[in-house]
CSV table of N, CA, C and O in Angstrom, one decimal:
chain,number,residue,atom,x,y,z
A,25,MET,N,-18.0,-10.7,-5.0
A,25,MET,CA,-16.8,-10.6,-4.2
A,25,MET,C,-16.0,-9.3,-4.5
A,25,MET,O,-15.8,-9.0,-5.6
A,26,ILE,N,-15.6,-8.7,-3.4
A,26,ILE,CA,-14.7,-7.5,-3.6
A,26,ILE,C,-13.3,-7.9,-3.9
A,26,ILE,O,-12.8,-8.9,-3.5
A,27,HIS,N,-12.7,-7.1,-4.8
A,27,HIS,CA,-11.3,-7.3,-5.2
A,27,HIS,C,-10.4,-6.5,-4.3
A,27,HIS,O,-10.8,-5.4,-3.8
A,28,GLU,N,-9.2,-6.9,-4.2
A,28,GLU,CA,-8.2,-6.2,-3.3
A,28,GLU,C,-8.1,-4.7,-3.7
A,28,GLU,O,-8.0,-3.8,-2.9
A,29,ARG,N,-8.0,-4.5,-5.1
A,29,ARG,CA,-7.9,-3.1,-5.6
A,29,ARG,C,-9.1,-2.2,-5.2
A,29,ARG,O,-8.9,-1.0,-4.9
A,30,ASP,N,-10.3,-2.8,-5.1
A,30,ASP,CA,-11.5,-2.1,-4.6
A,30,ASP,C,-11.3,-1.7,-3.1
A,30,ASP,O,-11.6,-0.6,-2.7
A,31,LEU,N,-10.9,-2.6,-2.3
A,31,LEU,CA,-10.7,-2.4,-0.9
A,31,LEU,C,-9.6,-1.3,-0.8
A,31,LEU,O,-9.8,-0.4,0.0
A,32,GLN,N,-8.6,-1.4,-1.5
A,32,GLN,CA,-7.5,-0.4,-1.5
A,32,GLN,C,-8.0,1.0,-1.8
A,32,GLN,O,-7.7,2.0,-1.1
A,33,SER,N,-8.8,1.1,-2.9
A,33,SER,CA,-9.4,2.4,-3.2
A,33,SER,C,-10.2,3.0,-2.1
A,33,SER,O,-10.2,4.2,-1.8
A,34,LYS,N,-11.0,2.2,-1.5
A,34,LYS,CA,-11.9,2.6,-0.4
A,34,LYS,C,-11.0,3.1,0.8
A,34,LYS,O,-11.3,4.1,1.5
A,35,CYS,N,-10.0,2.3,1.1
A,35,CYS,CA,-9.1,2.7,2.2
A,35,CYS,C,-8.4,4.0,1.9
A,35,CYS,O,-8.3,4.9,2.8
A,36,LEU,N,-7.9,4.1,0.7
A,36,LEU,CA,-7.2,5.4,0.3
A,36,LEU,C,-8.2,6.6,0.4
A,36,LEU,O,-7.7,7.7,0.8
A,37,LYS,N,-9.4,6.4,0.0
A,37,LYS,CA,-10.4,7.5,0.1
A,37,LYS,C,-10.6,7.9,1.6
A,37,LYS,O,-10.6,9.1,1.9
A,38,TRP,N,-10.7,6.9,2.4
A,38,TRP,CA,-10.9,7.2,3.9
A,38,TRP,C,-9.7,7.9,4.4
A,38,TRP,O,-9.8,8.9,5.2
A,39,LEU,N,-8.5,7.5,4.0
A,39,LEU,CA,-7.3,8.2,4.5
A,39,LEU,C,-7.2,9.6,3.9
A,39,LEU,O,-6.8,10.5,4.7
A,40,ARG,N,-7.5,9.8,2.6
A,40,ARG,CA,-7.4,11.2,2.0
A,40,ARG,C,-8.4,12.1,2.7
A,40,ARG,O,-8.1,13.2,3.0
A,41,ASP,N,-9.6,11.6,3.0
A,41,ASP,CA,-10.6,12.4,3.7
A,41,ASP,C,-10.2,12.9,5.1
A,41,ASP,O,-10.7,13.9,5.6
A,42,ARG,N,-9.2,12.2,5.6
A,42,ARG,CA,-8.7,12.6,7.0
A,42,ARG,C,-7.3,13.2,6.9
A,42,ARG,O,-6.6,13.4,7.9
A,43,ASP,N,-6.8,13.4,5.7
A,43,ASP,CA,-5.5,14.1,5.4
A,43,ASP,C,-4.4,13.3,6.1
A,43,ASP,O,-3.5,13.9,6.7
A,44,ILE,N,-4.4,12.0,6.0
A,44,ILE,CA,-3.4,11.1,6.6
A,44,ILE,C,-2.3,10.8,5.5
A,44,ILE,O,-2.7,10.3,4.4
A,45,TYR,N,-1.1,11.1,5.8
A,45,TYR,CA,0.0,10.9,4.8
A,45,TYR,C,0.1,9.4,4.5
A,45,TYR,O,0.2,8.5,5.4
A,46,THR,N,0.1,9.0,3.2
A,46,THR,CA,0.0,7.6,2.8
A,46,THR,C,0.9,7.4,1.6
A,46,THR,O,0.8,8.2,0.6
A,47,ILE,N,1.6,6.3,1.6
A,47,ILE,CA,2.3,5.9,0.4
A,47,ILE,C,1.5,4.6,-0.1
A,47,ILE,O,1.4,3.7,0.7
A,48,ASN,N,1.1,4.6,-1.3
A,48,ASN,CA,0.3,3.5,-1.9
A,48,ASN,C,1.2,2.7,-2.8
A,48,ASN,O,1.6,3.2,-3.8
A,49,THR,N,1.5,1.4,-2.4
A,49,THR,CA,2.3,0.6,-3.2
A,49,THR,C,1.4,-0.2,-4.1
A,49,THR,O,0.4,-0.8,-3.7
A,50,HIS,N,1.8,-0.1,-5.4
A,50,HIS,CA,0.9,-0.7,-6.4
A,50,HIS,C,1.1,-2.2,-6.8
A,50,HIS,O,0.4,-2.7,-7.6
A,51,GLY,N,1.9,-2.8,-6.0
A,51,GLY,CA,2.1,-4.3,-6.3
A,51,GLY,C,2.9,-4.6,-7.5
A,51,GLY,O,2.9,-5.7,-8.0
A,52,ASP,N,3.7,-3.6,-8.0
A,52,ASP,CA,4.5,-3.9,-9.2
A,52,ASP,C,5.9,-4.3,-8.7
A,52,ASP,O,6.2,-4.4,-7.5
A,53,GLY,N,6.8,-4.6,-9.5
A,53,GLY,CA,8.2,-5.0,-9.2
A,53,GLY,C,9.0,-3.9,-8.6
A,53,GLY,O,10.1,-4.1,-8.0
A,54,TRP,N,8.6,-2.6,-8.7
A,54,TRP,CA,9.4,-1.5,-8.2
A,54,TRP,C,9.4,-1.3,-6.7
A,54,TRP,O,10.3,-0.8,-6.2
A,55,GLY,N,8.4,-1.8,-6.0
A,55,GLY,CA,8.3,-1.5,-4.6
A,55,GLY,C,9.0,-2.5,-3.7
A,55,GLY,O,9.2,-2.3,-2.5
A,56,GLY,N,9.5,-3.6,-4.3
A,56,GLY,CA,10.1,-4.6,-3.5
A,56,GLY,C,9.1,-5.7,-3.1
A,56,GLY,O,8.0,-5.4,-2.8
A,57,LYS,N,9.6,-6.9,-3.2
A,57,LYS,CA,8.7,-8.1,-2.9
A,57,LYS,C,8.2,-8.0,-1.4
A,57,LYS,O,9.0,-7.9,-0.5
A,58,GLY,N,6.9,-8.1,-1.3
A,58,GLY,CA,6.4,-8.2,0.1
A,58,GLY,C,6.1,-6.8,0.7
A,58,GLY,O,5.6,-6.8,1.8
A,59,THR,N,6.4,-5.7,0.0
A,59,THR,CA,6.1,-4.4,0.6
A,59,THR,C,4.6,-4.2,0.9
A,59,THR,O,3.8,-4.6,0.0
A,60,PRO,N,4.3,-3.7,2.0
A,60,PRO,CA,2.8,-3.5,2.4
A,60,PRO,C,2.1,-2.6,1.4
A,60,PRO,O,2.7,-1.7,0.8
A,61,ASP,N,0.8,-2.8,1.2
A,61,ASP,CA,0.0,-2.1,0.3
A,61,ASP,C,0.0,-0.6,0.7
A,61,ASP,O,0.0,0.3,-0.2
A,62,LEU,N,-0.2,-0.3,1.9
A,62,LEU,CA,-0.3,1.1,2.4
A,62,LEU,C,0.7,1.4,3.5
A,62,LEU,O,0.8,0.6,4.5
A,63,THR,N,1.5,2.4,3.4
A,63,THR,CA,2.4,2.9,4.4
A,63,THR,C,2.0,4.3,4.8
A,63,THR,O,1.8,5.1,3.9
A,64,MET,N,1.8,4.4,6.1
A,64,MET,CA,1.2,5.7,6.6
A,64,MET,C,2.0,6.3,7.7
A,64,MET,O,2.7,5.5,8.4
A,65,CYS,N,1.9,7.6,7.9
A,65,CYS,CA,2.4,8.2,9.1
A,65,CYS,C,1.1,8.8,9.9
A,65,CYS,O,0.4,9.6,9.3
A,66,VAL,N,0.9,8.2,11.0
A,66,VAL,CA,-0.3,8.6,11.8
A,66,VAL,C,0.1,9.0,13.2
A,66,VAL,O,0.7,8.3,14.0
A,67,ASN,N,-0.1,10.3,13.4
A,67,ASN,CA,0.3,10.9,14.7
A,67,ASN,C,1.8,10.6,15.0
A,67,ASN,O,2.1,10.3,16.2
A,68,GLY,N,2.7,10.6,14.0
A,68,GLY,CA,4.1,10.4,14.2
A,68,GLY,C,4.5,8.9,14.3
A,68,GLY,O,5.6,8.6,14.4
A,69,ARG,N,3.5,8.0,14.1
A,69,ARG,CA,3.7,6.6,14.1
A,69,ARG,C,3.9,6.0,12.7
A,69,ARG,O,3.1,6.4,11.8
A,70,PHE,N,4.7,5.1,12.5
A,70,PHE,CA,4.9,4.4,11.3
A,70,PHE,C,3.9,3.2,11.2
A,70,PHE,O,4.0,2.3,12.1
A,71,VAL,N,3.0,3.3,10.3
A,71,VAL,CA,1.9,2.3,10.2
A,71,VAL,C,1.8,1.7,8.8
A,71,VAL,O,1.8,2.4,7.9
A,72,CYS,N,1.7,0.4,8.7
A,72,CYS,CA,1.5,-0.3,7.5
A,72,CYS,C,0.4,-1.2,7.5
A,72,CYS,O,0.1,-1.9,8.5
A,73,ALA,N,-0.3,-1.3,6.3
A,73,ALA,CA,-1.4,-2.2,6.1
A,73,ALA,C,-1.2,-3.1,4.9
A,73,ALA,O,-0.9,-2.6,3.8
A,74,GLU,N,-1.4,-4.4,5.1
A,74,GLU,CA,-1.4,-5.3,3.9
A,74,GLU,C,-2.8,-5.8,3.8
A,74,GLU,O,-3.3,-6.5,4.6
A,75,LEU,N,-3.4,-5.3,2.7
A,75,LEU,CA,-4.9,-5.5,2.5
A,75,LEU,C,-5.1,-6.9,1.9
A,75,LEU,O,-4.4,-7.3,1.0
A,76,LYS,N,-6.1,-7.6,2.4
A,76,LYS,CA,-6.4,-8.9,1.9
A,76,LYS,C,-7.9,-9.0,1.7
A,76,LYS,O,-8.7,-8.3,2.4
A,77,VAL,N,-8.4,-9.9,0.8
A,77,VAL,CA,-9.8,-10.1,0.7
A,77,VAL,C,-10.0,-11.6,0.6
A,77,VAL,O,-9.1,-12.4,0.3
A,78,GLY,N,-11.3,-12.0,0.9
A,78,GLY,CA,-11.6,-13.5,0.8
A,78,GLY,C,-10.7,-14.3,1.6
A,78,GLY,O,-10.5,-14.1,2.8
A,79,ALA,N,-10.2,-15.4,0.9
A,79,ALA,CA,-9.3,-16.3,1.6
A,79,ALA,C,-7.8,-16.0,1.4
A,79,ALA,O,-6.9,-16.8,1.7
A,80,GLY,N,-7.5,-14.7,1.0
A,80,GLY,CA,-6.2,-14.3,0.7
A,80,GLY,C,-5.3,-14.4,2.0
A,80,GLY,O,-5.8,-14.0,3.1
A,81,GLU,N,-4.1,-14.8,1.9
A,81,GLU,CA,-3.2,-14.9,3.0
A,81,GLU,C,-1.9,-14.2,2.6
A,81,GLU,O,-1.5,-14.1,1.5
A,82,MET,N,-1.1,-13.7,3.7
A,82,MET,CA,0.1,-13.1,3.4
A,82,MET,C,1.2,-14.1,2.9
A,82,MET,O,1.2,-15.2,3.4
A,83,SER,N,2.0,-13.6,2.0
A,83,SER,CA,3.1,-14.4,1.5
A,83,SER,C,4.2,-14.4,2.5
A,83,SER,O,4.2,-13.6,3.5
A,84,SER,N,5.2,-15.2,2.3
A,84,SER,CA,6.3,-15.3,3.3
A,84,SER,C,7.1,-13.9,3.2
A,84,SER,O,7.6,-13.5,4.3
A,85,ALA,N,7.2,-13.3,2.1
A,85,ALA,CA,7.9,-12.0,2.0
A,85,ALA,C,7.1,-10.9,2.8
A,85,ALA,O,7.7,-10.1,3.4
A,86,GLN,N,5.8,-11.0,2.7
A,86,GLN,CA,4.9,-10.0,3.4
A,86,GLN,C,5.1,-10.3,4.9
A,86,GLN,O,5.1,-9.3,5.7
A,87,LYS,N,5.1,-11.5,5.3
A,87,LYS,CA,5.3,-11.8,6.7
A,87,LYS,C,6.6,-11.3,7.3
A,87,LYS,O,6.8,-10.8,8.4
A,88,LEU,N,7.7,-11.4,6.4
A,88,LEU,CA,9.0,-10.9,6.8
A,88,LEU,C,9.0,-9.4,7.0
A,88,LEU,O,9.5,-8.9,7.9
A,89,HIS,N,8.3,-8.7,6.1
A,89,HIS,CA,8.1,-7.2,6.3
A,89,HIS,C,7.4,-6.9,7.6
A,89,HIS,O,7.8,-5.9,8.3
A,90,ARG,N,6.4,-7.7,7.9
A,90,ARG,CA,5.7,-7.5,9.2
A,90,ARG,C,6.7,-7.6,10.4
A,90,ARG,O,6.6,-6.7,11.2
A,91,VAL,N,7.5,-8.6,10.3
A,91,VAL,CA,8.5,-8.8,11.4
A,91,VAL,C,9.4,-7.6,11.5
A,91,VAL,O,9.7,-7.0,12.6
A,92,TRP,N,10.0,-7.1,10.4
A,92,TRP,CA,10.9,-6.0,10.4
A,92,TRP,C,10.2,-4.7,10.9
A,92,TRP,O,10.8,-4.0,11.7
A,93,ILE,N,9.0,-4.5,10.4
A,93,ILE,CA,8.3,-3.3,10.9
A,93,ILE,C,8.0,-3.3,12.4
A,93,ILE,O,8.3,-2.3,13.1
A,94,GLU,N,7.5,-4.4,12.9
A,94,GLU,CA,7.2,-4.5,14.3
A,94,GLU,C,8.4,-4.5,15.1
A,94,GLU,O,8.4,-3.9,16.2
A,95,ARG,N,9.5,-5.1,14.7
A,95,ARG,CA,10.7,-5.2,15.4
A,95,ARG,C,11.3,-3.7,15.6
A,95,ARG,O,12.0,-3.5,16.6
A,96,ASN,N,11.0,-2.9,14.7
A,96,ASN,CA,11.5,-1.5,14.7
A,96,ASN,C,10.5,-0.5,15.3
A,96,ASN,O,10.6,0.7,15.1
A,97,GLY,N,9.4,-1.0,15.9
A,97,GLY,CA,8.5,-0.2,16.6
A,97,GLY,C,7.3,0.3,15.8
A,97,GLY,O,6.5,1.1,16.3
A,98,GLY,N,7.2,-0.2,14.6
A,98,GLY,CA,6.1,0.2,13.7
A,98,GLY,C,4.8,-0.6,14.0
A,98,GLY,O,4.9,-1.6,14.7
A,99,ILE,N,3.7,-0.2,13.4
A,99,ILE,CA,2.5,-1.0,13.5
A,99,ILE,C,2.2,-1.6,12.2
A,99,ILE,O,2.2,-0.9,11.2
A,100,PHE,N,1.8,-2.8,12.2
A,100,PHE,CA,1.5,-3.6,11.0
A,100,PHE,C,0.2,-4.3,11.2
A,100,PHE,O,0.0,-4.9,12.2
A,101,PHE,N,-0.7,-4.2,10.2
A,101,PHE,CA,-2.0,-5.0,10.4
A,101,PHE,C,-2.4,-5.4,9.0
A,101,PHE,O,-2.0,-4.8,8.0
A,102,SER,N,-3.3,-6.4,8.9
A,102,SER,CA,-3.8,-6.9,7.6
A,102,SER,C,-5.3,-7.1,7.7
A,102,SER,O,-5.8,-8.2,8.0
A,103,PRO,N,-6.0,-6.0,7.3
A,103,PRO,CA,-7.5,-6.1,7.3
A,103,PRO,C,-8.0,-6.7,6.1
A,103,PRO,O,-7.4,-6.7,5.0
A,104,TYR,N,-9.2,-7.3,6.3
A,104,TYR,CA,-9.9,-8.0,5.2
A,104,TYR,C,-11.1,-7.2,4.7
A,104,TYR,O,-11.7,-7.5,3.7
A,105,THR,N,-11.5,-6.2,5.4
A,105,THR,CA,-12.7,-5.4,5.1
A,105,THR,C,-12.4,-3.9,5.4
A,105,THR,O,-11.5,-3.6,6.2
A,106,LEU,N,-13.2,-3.0,4.8
A,106,LEU,CA,-13.1,-1.6,5.1
A,106,LEU,C,-13.4,-1.3,6.5
A,106,LEU,O,-12.7,-0.5,7.2
A,107,ALA,N,-14.4,-2.0,7.1
A,107,ALA,CA,-14.8,-1.8,8.5
A,107,ALA,C,-13.6,-2.2,9.4
A,107,ALA,O,-13.4,-1.5,10.4
A,108,GLU,N,-12.9,-3.3,9.1
A,108,GLU,CA,-11.8,-3.7,9.9
A,108,GLU,C,-10.7,-2.7,9.8
A,108,GLU,O,-10.0,-2.4,10.8
A,109,PHE,N,-10.4,-2.2,8.6
A,109,PHE,CA,-9.4,-1.2,8.4
A,109,PHE,C,-9.7,0.1,9.2
A,109,PHE,O,-8.9,0.6,10.0
A,110,ILE,N,-11.0,0.6,9.1
A,110,ILE,CA,-11.4,1.8,9.9
A,110,ILE,C,-11.3,1.6,11.4
A,110,ILE,O,-10.8,2.5,12.1
A,111,GLU,N,-11.7,0.5,11.9
A,111,GLU,CA,-11.7,0.2,13.3
A,111,GLU,C,-10.2,0.3,13.8
A,111,GLU,O,-9.9,0.9,14.8
A,112,LYS,N,-9.3,-0.4,13.1
A,112,LYS,CA,-7.9,-0.4,13.5
A,112,LYS,C,-7.3,1.0,13.4
A,112,LYS,O,-6.6,1.5,14.4
A,113,MET,N,-7.6,1.7,12.3
A,113,MET,CA,-7.1,3.1,12.2
A,113,MET,C,-7.6,4.0,13.2
A,113,MET,O,-6.9,4.9,13.7
A,114,GLU,N,-8.9,4.0,13.5
A,114,GLU,CA,-9.4,4.8,14.6
A,114,GLU,C,-8.8,4.6,15.9
A,114,GLU,O,-8.6,5.5,16.7
A,115,GLY,N,-8.5,3.3,16.2
A,115,GLY,CA,-7.8,3.0,17.4
A,115,GLY,C,-6.4,3.6,17.5
A,115,GLY,O,-5.9,4.1,18.5
A,116,ILE,N,-5.7,3.5,16.3
A,116,ILE,CA,-4.3,4.1,16.2
A,116,ILE,C,-4.4,5.6,16.4
A,116,ILE,O,-3.6,6.2,17.1
A,117,ILE,N,-5.3,6.2,15.7
A,117,ILE,CA,-5.5,7.7,15.8
A,117,ILE,C,-5.8,8.1,17.3
A,117,ILE,O,-5.2,9.0,17.8
A,118,ARG,N,-6.7,7.3,17.9
A,118,ARG,CA,-7.1,7.7,19.3
A,118,ARG,C,-6.0,7.4,20.3
A,118,ARG,O,-5.9,8.2,21.2
A,119,ASN,N,-5.3,6.3,20.1
A,119,ASN,CA,-4.4,5.9,21.2
A,119,ASN,C,-2.9,6.1,20.8
A,119,ASN,O,-2.0,5.8,21.6
A,120,GLY,N,-2.7,6.6,19.6
A,120,GLY,CA,-1.3,6.9,19.2
A,120,GLY,C,-0.5,5.7,18.9
A,120,GLY,O,-0.2,4.9,18.6
């Protein structure tokens, strides 16, 4: 089974290879409870991803961040695989 940190590393590599600005939250107490794993600027859009693996689900704090981000016009998604992450990101890149 893949661990969330492994998925995060693969997503970060994909983003770096495309020179996409990214803030990587390490899940420690400094970033604030529920802060998304990846915060990106894609074609001027505020985009956040909360990475999950296996049967992982978002916490109530993570769901609250999703509401705040979407309410303010940002894009929030929660992929479970690298393929799902890439598919969503390519759509955002293509469609703005």
